[in-house]
Coordinates of C-alpha atoms and ligand atoms in Angstrom, one line a residue:
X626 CA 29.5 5.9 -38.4
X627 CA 28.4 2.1 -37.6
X628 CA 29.0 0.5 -34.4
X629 CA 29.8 -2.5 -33.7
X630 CA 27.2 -2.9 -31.4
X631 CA 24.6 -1.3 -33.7
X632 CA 22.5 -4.5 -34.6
X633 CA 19.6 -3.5 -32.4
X634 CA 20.0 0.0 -32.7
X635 CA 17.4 1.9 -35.3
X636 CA 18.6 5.2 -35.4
X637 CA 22.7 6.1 -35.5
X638 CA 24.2 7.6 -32.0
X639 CA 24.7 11.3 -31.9
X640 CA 27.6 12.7 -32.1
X641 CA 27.4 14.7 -28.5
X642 CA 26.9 10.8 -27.2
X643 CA 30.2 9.9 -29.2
X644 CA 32.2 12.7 -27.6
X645 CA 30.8 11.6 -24.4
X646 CA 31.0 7.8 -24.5
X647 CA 34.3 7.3 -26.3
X648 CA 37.7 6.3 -24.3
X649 CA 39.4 6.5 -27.3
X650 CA 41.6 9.5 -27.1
X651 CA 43.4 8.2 -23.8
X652 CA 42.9 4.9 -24.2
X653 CA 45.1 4.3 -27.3
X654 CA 48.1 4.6 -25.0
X655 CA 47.3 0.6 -24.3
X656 CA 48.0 0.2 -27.5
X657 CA 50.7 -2.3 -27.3
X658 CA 49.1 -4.5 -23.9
X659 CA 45.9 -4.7 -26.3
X660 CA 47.7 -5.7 -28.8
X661 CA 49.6 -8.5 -26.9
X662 CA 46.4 -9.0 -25.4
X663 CA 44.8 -10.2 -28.9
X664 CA 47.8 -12.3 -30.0
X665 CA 47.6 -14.0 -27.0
X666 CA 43.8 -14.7 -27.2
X667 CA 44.1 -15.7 -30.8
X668 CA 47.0 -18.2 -30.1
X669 CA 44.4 -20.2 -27.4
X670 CA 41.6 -20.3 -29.9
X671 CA 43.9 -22.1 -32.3
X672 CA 45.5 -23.8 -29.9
X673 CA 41.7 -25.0 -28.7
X674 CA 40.6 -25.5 -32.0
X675 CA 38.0 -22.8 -32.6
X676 CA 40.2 -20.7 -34.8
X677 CA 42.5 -22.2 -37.8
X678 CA 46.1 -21.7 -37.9
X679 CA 45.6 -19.7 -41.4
X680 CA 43.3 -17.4 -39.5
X681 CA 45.6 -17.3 -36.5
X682 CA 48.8 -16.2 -39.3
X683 CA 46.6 -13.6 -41.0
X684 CA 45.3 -12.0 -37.4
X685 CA 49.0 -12.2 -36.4
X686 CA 50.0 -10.7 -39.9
X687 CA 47.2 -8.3 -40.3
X688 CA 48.1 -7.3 -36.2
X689 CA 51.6 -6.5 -37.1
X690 CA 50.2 -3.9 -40.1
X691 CA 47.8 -2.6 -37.6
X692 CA 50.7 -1.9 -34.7
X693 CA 53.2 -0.5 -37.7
X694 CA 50.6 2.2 -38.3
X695 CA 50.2 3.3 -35.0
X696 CA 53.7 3.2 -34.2
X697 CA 54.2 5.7 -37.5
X698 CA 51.4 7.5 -36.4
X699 CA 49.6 7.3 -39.5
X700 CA 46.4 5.1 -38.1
X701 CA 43.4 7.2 -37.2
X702 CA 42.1 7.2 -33.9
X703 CA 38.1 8.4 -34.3
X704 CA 36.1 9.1 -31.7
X705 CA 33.4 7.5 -33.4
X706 CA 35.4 4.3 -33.0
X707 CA 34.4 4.4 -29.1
X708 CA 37.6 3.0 -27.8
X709 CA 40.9 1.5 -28.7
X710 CA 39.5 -2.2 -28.5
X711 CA 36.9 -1.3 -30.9
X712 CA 39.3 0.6 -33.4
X713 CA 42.1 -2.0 -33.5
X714 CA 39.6 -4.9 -34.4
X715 CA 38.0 -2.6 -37.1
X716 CA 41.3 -2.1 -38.8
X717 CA 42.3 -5.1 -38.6
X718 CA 39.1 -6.7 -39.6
X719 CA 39.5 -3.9 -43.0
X720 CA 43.0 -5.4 -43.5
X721 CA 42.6 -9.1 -42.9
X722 CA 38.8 -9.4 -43.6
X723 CA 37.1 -12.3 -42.3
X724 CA 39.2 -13.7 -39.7
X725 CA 39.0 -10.6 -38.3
X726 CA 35.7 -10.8 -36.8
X727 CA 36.1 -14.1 -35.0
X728 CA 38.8 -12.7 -32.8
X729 CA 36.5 -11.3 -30.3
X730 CA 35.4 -15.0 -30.3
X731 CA 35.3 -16.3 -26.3
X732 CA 35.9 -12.5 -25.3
X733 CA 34.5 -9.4 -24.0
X734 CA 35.8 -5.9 -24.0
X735 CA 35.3 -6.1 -20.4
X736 CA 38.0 -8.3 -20.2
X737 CA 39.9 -7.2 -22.7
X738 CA 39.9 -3.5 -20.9
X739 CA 40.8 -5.3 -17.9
X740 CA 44.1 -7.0 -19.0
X741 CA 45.6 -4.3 -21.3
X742 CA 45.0 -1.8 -18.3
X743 CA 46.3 -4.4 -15.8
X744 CA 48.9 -5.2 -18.3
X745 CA 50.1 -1.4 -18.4
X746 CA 50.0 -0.6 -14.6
X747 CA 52.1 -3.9 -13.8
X748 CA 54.8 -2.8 -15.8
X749 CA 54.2 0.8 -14.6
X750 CA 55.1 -0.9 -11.1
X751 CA 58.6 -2.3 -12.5
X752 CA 59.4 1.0 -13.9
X753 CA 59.0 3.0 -10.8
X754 CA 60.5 0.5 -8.8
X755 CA 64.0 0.8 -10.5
X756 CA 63.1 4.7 -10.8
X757 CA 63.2 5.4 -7.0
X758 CA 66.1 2.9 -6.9
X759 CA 67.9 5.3 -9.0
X760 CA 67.1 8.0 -7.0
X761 CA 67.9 6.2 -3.6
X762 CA 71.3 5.8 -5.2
X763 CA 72.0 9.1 -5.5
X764 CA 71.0 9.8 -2.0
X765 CA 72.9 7.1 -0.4
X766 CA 75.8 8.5 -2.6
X767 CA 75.9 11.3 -0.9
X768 CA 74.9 10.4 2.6
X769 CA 78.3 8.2 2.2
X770 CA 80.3 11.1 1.6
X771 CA 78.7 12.9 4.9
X772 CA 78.5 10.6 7.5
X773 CA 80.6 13.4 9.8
X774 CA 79.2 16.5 8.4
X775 CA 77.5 17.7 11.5
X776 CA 73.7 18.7 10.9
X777 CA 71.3 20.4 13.8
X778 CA 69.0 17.2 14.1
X779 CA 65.2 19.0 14.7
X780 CA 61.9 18.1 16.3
X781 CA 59.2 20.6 16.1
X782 CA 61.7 22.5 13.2
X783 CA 63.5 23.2 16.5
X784 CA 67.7 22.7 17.0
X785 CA 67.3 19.0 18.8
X786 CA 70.2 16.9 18.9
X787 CA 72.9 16.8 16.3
X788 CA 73.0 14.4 13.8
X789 CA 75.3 13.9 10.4
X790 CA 73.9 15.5 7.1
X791 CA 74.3 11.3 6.1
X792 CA 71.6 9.9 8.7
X793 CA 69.5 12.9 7.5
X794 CA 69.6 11.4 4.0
X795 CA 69.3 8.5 4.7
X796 CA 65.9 8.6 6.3
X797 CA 64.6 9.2 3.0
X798 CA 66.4 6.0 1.9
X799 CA 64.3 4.3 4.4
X800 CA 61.1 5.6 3.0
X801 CA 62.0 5.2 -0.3
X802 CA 62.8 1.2 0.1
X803 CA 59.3 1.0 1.6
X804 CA 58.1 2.5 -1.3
X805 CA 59.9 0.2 -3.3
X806 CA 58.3 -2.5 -2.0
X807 CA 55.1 -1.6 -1.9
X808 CA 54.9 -1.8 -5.9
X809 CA 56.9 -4.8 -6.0
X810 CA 54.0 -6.0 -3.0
X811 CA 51.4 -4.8 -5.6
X812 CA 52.5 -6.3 -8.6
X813 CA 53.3 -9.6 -7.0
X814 CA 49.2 -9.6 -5.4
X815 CA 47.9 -8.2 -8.8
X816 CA 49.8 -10.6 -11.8
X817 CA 46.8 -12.4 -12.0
X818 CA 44.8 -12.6 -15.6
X819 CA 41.6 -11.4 -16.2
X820 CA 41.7 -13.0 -20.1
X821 CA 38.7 -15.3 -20.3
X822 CA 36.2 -13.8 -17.9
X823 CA 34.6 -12.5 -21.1
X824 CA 31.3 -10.1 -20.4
X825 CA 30.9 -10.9 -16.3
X826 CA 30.3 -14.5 -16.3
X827 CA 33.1 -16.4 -18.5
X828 CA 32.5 -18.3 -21.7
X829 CA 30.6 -21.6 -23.1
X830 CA 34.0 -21.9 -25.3
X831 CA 36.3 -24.0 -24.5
X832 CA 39.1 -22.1 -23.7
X833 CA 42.4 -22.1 -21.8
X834 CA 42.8 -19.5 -19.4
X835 CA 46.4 -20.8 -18.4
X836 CA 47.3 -20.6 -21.6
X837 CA 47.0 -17.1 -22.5
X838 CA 48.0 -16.2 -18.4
X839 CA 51.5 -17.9 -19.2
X840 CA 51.6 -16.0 -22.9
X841 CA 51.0 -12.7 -21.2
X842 CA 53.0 -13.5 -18.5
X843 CA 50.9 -13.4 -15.5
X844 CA 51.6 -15.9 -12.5
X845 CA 48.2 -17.2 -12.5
X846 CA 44.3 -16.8 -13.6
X847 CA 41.8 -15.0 -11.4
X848 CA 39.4 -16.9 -9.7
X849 CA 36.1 -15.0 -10.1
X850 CA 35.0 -13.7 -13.4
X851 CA 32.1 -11.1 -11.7
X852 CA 34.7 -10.0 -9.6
X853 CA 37.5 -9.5 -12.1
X854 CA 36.0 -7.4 -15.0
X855 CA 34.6 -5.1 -12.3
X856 CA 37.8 -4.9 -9.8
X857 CA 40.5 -2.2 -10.4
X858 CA 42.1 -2.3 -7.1
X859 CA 45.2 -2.7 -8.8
X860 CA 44.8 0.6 -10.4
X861 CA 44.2 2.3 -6.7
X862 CA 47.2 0.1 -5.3
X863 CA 49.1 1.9 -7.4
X864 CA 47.3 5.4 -7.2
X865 CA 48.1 4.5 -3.5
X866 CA 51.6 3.7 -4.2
X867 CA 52.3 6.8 -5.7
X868 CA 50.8 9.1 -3.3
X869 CA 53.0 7.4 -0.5
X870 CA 55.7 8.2 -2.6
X871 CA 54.9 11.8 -3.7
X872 CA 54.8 12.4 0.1
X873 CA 57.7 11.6 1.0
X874 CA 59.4 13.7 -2.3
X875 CA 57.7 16.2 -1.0
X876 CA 58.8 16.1 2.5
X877 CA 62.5 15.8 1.4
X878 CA 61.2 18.6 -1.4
X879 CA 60.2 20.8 1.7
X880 CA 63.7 20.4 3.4
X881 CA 65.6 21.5 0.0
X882 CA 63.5 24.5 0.2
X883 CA 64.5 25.4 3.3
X884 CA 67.9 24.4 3.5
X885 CA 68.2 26.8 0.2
X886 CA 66.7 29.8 1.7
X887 CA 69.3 32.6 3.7
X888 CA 68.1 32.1 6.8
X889 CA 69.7 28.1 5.9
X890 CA 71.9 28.0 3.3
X891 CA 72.5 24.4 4.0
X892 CA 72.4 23.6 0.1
X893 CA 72.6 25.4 -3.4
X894 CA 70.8 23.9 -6.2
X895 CA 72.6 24.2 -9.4
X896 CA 71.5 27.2 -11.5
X897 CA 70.8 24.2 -14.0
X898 CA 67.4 23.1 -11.5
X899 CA 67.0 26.5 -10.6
X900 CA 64.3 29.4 -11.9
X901 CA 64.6 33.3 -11.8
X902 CA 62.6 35.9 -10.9
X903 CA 60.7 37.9 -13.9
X904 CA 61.4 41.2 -11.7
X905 CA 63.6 41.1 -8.9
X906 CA 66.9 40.1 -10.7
X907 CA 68.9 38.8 -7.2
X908 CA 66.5 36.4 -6.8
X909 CA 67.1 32.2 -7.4
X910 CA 63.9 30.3 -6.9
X911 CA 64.1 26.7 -5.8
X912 CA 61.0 25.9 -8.6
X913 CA 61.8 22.2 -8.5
X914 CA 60.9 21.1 -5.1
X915 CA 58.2 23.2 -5.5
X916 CA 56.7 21.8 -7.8
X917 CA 57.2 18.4 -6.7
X918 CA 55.4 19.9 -3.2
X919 CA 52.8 20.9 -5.8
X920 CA 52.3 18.4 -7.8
X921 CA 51.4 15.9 -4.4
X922 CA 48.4 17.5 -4.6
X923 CA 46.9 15.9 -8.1
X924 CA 48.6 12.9 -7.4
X925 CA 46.4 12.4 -4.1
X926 CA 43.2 13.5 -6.4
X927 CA 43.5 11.0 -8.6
X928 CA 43.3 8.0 -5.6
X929 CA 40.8 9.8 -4.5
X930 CA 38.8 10.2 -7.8
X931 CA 39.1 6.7 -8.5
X932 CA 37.9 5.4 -4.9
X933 CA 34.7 7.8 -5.6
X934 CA 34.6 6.3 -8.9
X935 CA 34.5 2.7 -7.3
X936 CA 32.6 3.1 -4.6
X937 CA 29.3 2.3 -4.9
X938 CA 29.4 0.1 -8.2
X939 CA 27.2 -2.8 -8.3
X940 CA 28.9 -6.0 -9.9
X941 CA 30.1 -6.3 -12.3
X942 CA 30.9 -4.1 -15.4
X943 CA 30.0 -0.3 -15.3
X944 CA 30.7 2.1 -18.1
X945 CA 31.8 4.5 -14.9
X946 CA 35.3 2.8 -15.0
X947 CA 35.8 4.0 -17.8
X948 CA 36.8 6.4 -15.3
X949 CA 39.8 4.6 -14.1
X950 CA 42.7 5.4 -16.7
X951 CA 43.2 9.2 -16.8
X952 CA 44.0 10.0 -13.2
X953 CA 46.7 6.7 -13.6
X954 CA 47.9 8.2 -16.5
X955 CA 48.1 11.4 -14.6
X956 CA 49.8 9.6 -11.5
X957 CA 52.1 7.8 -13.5
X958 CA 53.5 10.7 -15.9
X959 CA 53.9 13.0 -12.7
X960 CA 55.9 10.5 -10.7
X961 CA 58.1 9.2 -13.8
X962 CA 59.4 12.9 -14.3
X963 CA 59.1 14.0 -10.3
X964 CA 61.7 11.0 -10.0
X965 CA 63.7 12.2 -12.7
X966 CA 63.9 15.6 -11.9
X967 CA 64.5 15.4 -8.0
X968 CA 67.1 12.7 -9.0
X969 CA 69.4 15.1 -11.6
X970 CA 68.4 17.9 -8.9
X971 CA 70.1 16.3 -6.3
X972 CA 72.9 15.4 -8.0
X973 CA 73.5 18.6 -9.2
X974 CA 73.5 20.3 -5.5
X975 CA 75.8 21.8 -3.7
X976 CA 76.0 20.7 0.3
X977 CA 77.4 23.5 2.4
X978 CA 79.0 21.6 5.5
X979 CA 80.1 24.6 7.0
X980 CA 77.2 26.6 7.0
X981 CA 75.4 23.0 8.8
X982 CA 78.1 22.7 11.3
X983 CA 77.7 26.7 12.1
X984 CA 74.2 26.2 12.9
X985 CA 75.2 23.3 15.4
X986 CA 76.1 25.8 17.5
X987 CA 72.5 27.1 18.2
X988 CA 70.1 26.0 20.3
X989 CA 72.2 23.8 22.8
X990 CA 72.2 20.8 20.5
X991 CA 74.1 19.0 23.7
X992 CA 71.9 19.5 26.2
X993 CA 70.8 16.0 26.4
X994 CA 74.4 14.9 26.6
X995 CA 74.7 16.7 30.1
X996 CA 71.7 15.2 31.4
X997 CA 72.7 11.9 30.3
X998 CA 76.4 12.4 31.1
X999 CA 75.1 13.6 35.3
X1000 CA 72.8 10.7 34.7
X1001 CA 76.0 7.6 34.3
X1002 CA 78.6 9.8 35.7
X1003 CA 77.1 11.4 38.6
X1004 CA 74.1 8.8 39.1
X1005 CA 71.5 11.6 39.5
X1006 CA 68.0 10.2 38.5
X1007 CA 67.1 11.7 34.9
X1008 CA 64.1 13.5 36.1
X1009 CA 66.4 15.8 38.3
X1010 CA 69.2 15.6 35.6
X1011 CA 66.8 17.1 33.3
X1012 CA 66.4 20.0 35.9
X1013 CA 69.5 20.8 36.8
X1014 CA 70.8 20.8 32.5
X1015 CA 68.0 23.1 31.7
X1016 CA 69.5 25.8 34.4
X1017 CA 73.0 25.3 32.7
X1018 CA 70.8 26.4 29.2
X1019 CA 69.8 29.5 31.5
X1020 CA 72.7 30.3 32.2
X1021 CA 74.5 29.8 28.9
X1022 CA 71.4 32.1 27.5
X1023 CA 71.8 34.8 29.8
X1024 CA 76.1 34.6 28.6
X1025 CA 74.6 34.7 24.8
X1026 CA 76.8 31.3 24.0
X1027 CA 76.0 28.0 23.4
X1028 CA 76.2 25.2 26.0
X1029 CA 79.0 23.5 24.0
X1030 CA 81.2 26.4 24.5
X1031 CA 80.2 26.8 28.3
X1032 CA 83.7 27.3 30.7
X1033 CA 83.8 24.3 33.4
X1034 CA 83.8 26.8 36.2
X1035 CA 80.2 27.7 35.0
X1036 CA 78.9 24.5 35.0
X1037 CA 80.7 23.1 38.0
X1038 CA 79.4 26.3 39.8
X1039 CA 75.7 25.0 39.0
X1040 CA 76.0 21.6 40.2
X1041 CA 79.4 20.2 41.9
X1042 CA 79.4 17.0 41.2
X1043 CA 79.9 18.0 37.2
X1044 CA 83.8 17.0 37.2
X1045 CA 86.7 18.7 34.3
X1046 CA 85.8 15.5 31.8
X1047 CA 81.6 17.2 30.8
X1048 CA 83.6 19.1 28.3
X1049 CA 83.9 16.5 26.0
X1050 CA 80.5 15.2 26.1
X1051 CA 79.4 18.4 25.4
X1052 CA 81.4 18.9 22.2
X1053 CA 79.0 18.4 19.1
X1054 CA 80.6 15.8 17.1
X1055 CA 81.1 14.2 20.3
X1056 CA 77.5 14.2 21.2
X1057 CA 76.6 12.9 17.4
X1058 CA 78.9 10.3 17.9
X1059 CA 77.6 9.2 21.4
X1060 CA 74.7 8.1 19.7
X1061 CA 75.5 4.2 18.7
X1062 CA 72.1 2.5 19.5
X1063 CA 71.1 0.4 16.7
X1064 CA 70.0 3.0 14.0
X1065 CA 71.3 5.6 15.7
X1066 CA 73.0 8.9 14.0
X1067 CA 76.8 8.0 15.8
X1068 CA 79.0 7.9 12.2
X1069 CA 79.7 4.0 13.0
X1070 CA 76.2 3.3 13.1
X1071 CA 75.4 5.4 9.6
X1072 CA 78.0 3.6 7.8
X1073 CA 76.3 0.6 8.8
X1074 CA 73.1 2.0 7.2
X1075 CA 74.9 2.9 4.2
X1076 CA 75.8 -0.8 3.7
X1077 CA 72.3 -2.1 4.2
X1078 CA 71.4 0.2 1.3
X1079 CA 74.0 -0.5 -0.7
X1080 CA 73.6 -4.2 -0.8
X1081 CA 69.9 -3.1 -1.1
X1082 CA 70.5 -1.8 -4.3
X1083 CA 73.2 -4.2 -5.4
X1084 CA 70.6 -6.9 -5.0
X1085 CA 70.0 -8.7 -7.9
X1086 CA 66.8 -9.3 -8.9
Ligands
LIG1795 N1 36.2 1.8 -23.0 C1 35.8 0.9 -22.0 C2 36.5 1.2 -20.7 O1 37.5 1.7 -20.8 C3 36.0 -0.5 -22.4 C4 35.0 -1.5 -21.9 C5 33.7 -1.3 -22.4 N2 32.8 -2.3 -22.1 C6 31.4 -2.1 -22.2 N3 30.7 -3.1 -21.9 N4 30.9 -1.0 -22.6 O2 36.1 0.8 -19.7

């Protein structure tokens, strides 16, 4: 097949080279953002002069055609077209003829990869974003209706201090905002067009960069042409972005595991999110958090394939970045359904407050309210407060209870100055409760949180 870039070539490539070289089977997903990307250029040229508005109405008419067949899926993708730049122009150039070929006019497909693939990971960023919002409101749904559903808060997956199954939630809240952000951060630093750089050094044409920023809708133009048809930090921002964020699914992913197993049963996922076993028949496998444990894994390969990619690269364009677009694609695809799933998954689960408030009674989840109750009632330094609590846990051991359910005799009998009144400190919602330090687990202080995330989400944008 001919190239496009075959005028200095004497003998045709072969086709191992063509299986090699070509972008073209991944690379068509930027179908539209090319596209765009085209229009956009075409409009400036006329607008500059260097193309006429006939040849502007046939690109834009012959463009349309092109973009109906791939939308019908009858346009052929050929590997021996390289990549999805070279293919569109060659079909459009077929359809429209002359005016075809001067599109590339003032242009490189180094910039042209660099804006469709920009193009596509911006609005990536927006789609998450409202994604994980959904998601957040789900969890912030539920955290609202458990604000006093006692929960054995843990430190070292050991009983700590109780908390409410809400303020558990809505920890993940808090990560998930962050991560929020950080693609609204990204796409805010990277709406900057690369249209215009051309090969590595910009253009004798006289073009308008502004111009075709403002058509594409980018804030502004980028400032160095070397730098901007060889940088894809965008690309690791949000590689980055989404490993954050698959960490933290998979943490709350961990947790559902757990809390599903019998030695929990905190929740039940709904037999709808949940998988069987192909020999023991009892058994109901928690698959989905699994696999969003699991797939963290790829997600964190792909940042780190492309920062191996990078690294290294002398300025400007290298055919290695070519390199760039299958692990996003990856990234992407696996955190558009994680979100989905983990979203429907939650929503479908059932919470089991009484087997959370049972295990509240293991592990002396009060302890620290003795201390602190000899510490402001009996004005013993916390150092020997610490001391004497951790012989009431002895002793409260060696009776096989809990330290909530301790008789007063027992604990006035290990220090007299411990008056009647300990036993309410001591009792677990009390103890949850006690906790109103700003961002603390105390119900008052979670319903607070749950307003910040509501008006959060409620923000308009
Ligand atoms: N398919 C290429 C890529 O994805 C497009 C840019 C090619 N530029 C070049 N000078 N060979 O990176």
């Amino acid at each position: 097949m001919e190239k496009m870039w075959s005028g200095r070539f004497a003998q045709d490539a072969s086709s191992l080279l063509e299986k090699f070289n070509a972008s073209i089977l991944f690379d068509r997903k930027l179908y539209r953002e090319d596209i765009e990307g085209s229009l956009a250029h075409a409009q400036m040229l006329t607008h500059q002069g260097i193309l006429t508005s006939e040849e502007l109405s046939s690109i834009e008419v012959g463009m349309q055609q092109v973009l109906g067949e791939i939308e019908s899926g009858v346009f052929e993708w050929k590997i021996g077209d390289e990549d999805l730049h070279m293919a569109i122009e060659k079909r459009l150039t077929a359809v429209i003829g002359e005016a075809g070929k001067k599109l590339h006019t003032a242009r490189s497909r180094n910039d042209q990869v660099a804006v469709d693939f920009r193009r596509y990971v911006l609005r990536k960023n927006r789609e998450i974003m409202e994604s994980i919002k959904a998601v957040m409101h789900v969890i912030v749904g539920i955290a609202r209706d458990h604000t006093d559903t006692l929960l054995p808060g843990m430190t070292h997956l050991q009983h700590a201090q109780p908390i409410n199954f809400g303020f558990h939630l809505l920890a993940y809240a808090s990560m998930l905002k962050r991560d929020c952000e950080r693609f609204e951060s990204s796409f805010v630093r990277n709406n900057i067009s690369p249209l215009g750089c051309a090969a590595l050094a910009g253009t004798p044409h006289n073009i308008d960069r502004t111009m075709t920023a403002k058509i594409l809708g980018f804030d502004s133009v980028s400032v160095n042409c070397l730098d901007t048809v060889s940088d894809r930090d965008f690309a690791l921002e949000i590689l980055f972005n989404i490993s954050t964020l698959m960490m933290h699914i998979s943490r709350l992913a961990e947790e559902i595991i757990l809390w599903s197993s019998y030695e929990f049963r905190f929740v039940e996922l709904s037999d709808a999110y949940s998988t069987g076993s192909s020999i023991m028949p009892q058994k109901k496998n928690p698959d989905v958090p699994e696999l969003l444990r699991g797939k963290t894994g790829r997600v964190y390969g792909n940042l780190m394939g492309l920062l191996t990619v990078m690294k290294g690269l002398p300025l400007a364009y290298n055919k290695d970045t070519q390199e760039d677009k299958e692990g996003v694609f990856d990234s992407i695809e696996t955190i558009e359904i994680s979100l989905e799933i983990l979203k429907e998954a939650l929503k479908t689960m059932t919470i089991k407050p009484e087997n959370m408030e049972k295990a509240c009674k293991l592990g002396h989840l009060s302890a620290t309210d003795l201390a602190d109750y000899l510490v402001e009632h009996c004005k013993v330094p916390f150092r020997e407060a610490h001391h004497i609590t951790g012989r009431a846990v002895a002793r409260a051991e060696a009776l096989g209870i809990d330290l909530s359910d301790m008789e007063y005799a027992e604990l006035h009998a290990i220090d007299t100055r411990i008056k009647k009144d300990v036993l309410a400190y001591l009792a677990i919602d009390h103890s949850m409760n006690a906790r109103t330090s700003q961002g603390g687990t105390a119900q008052v202080r979670t319903l607070e949180q749950i307003i910040y995330f509501d008006s959060y989400l409620n923000a308009v944008e």
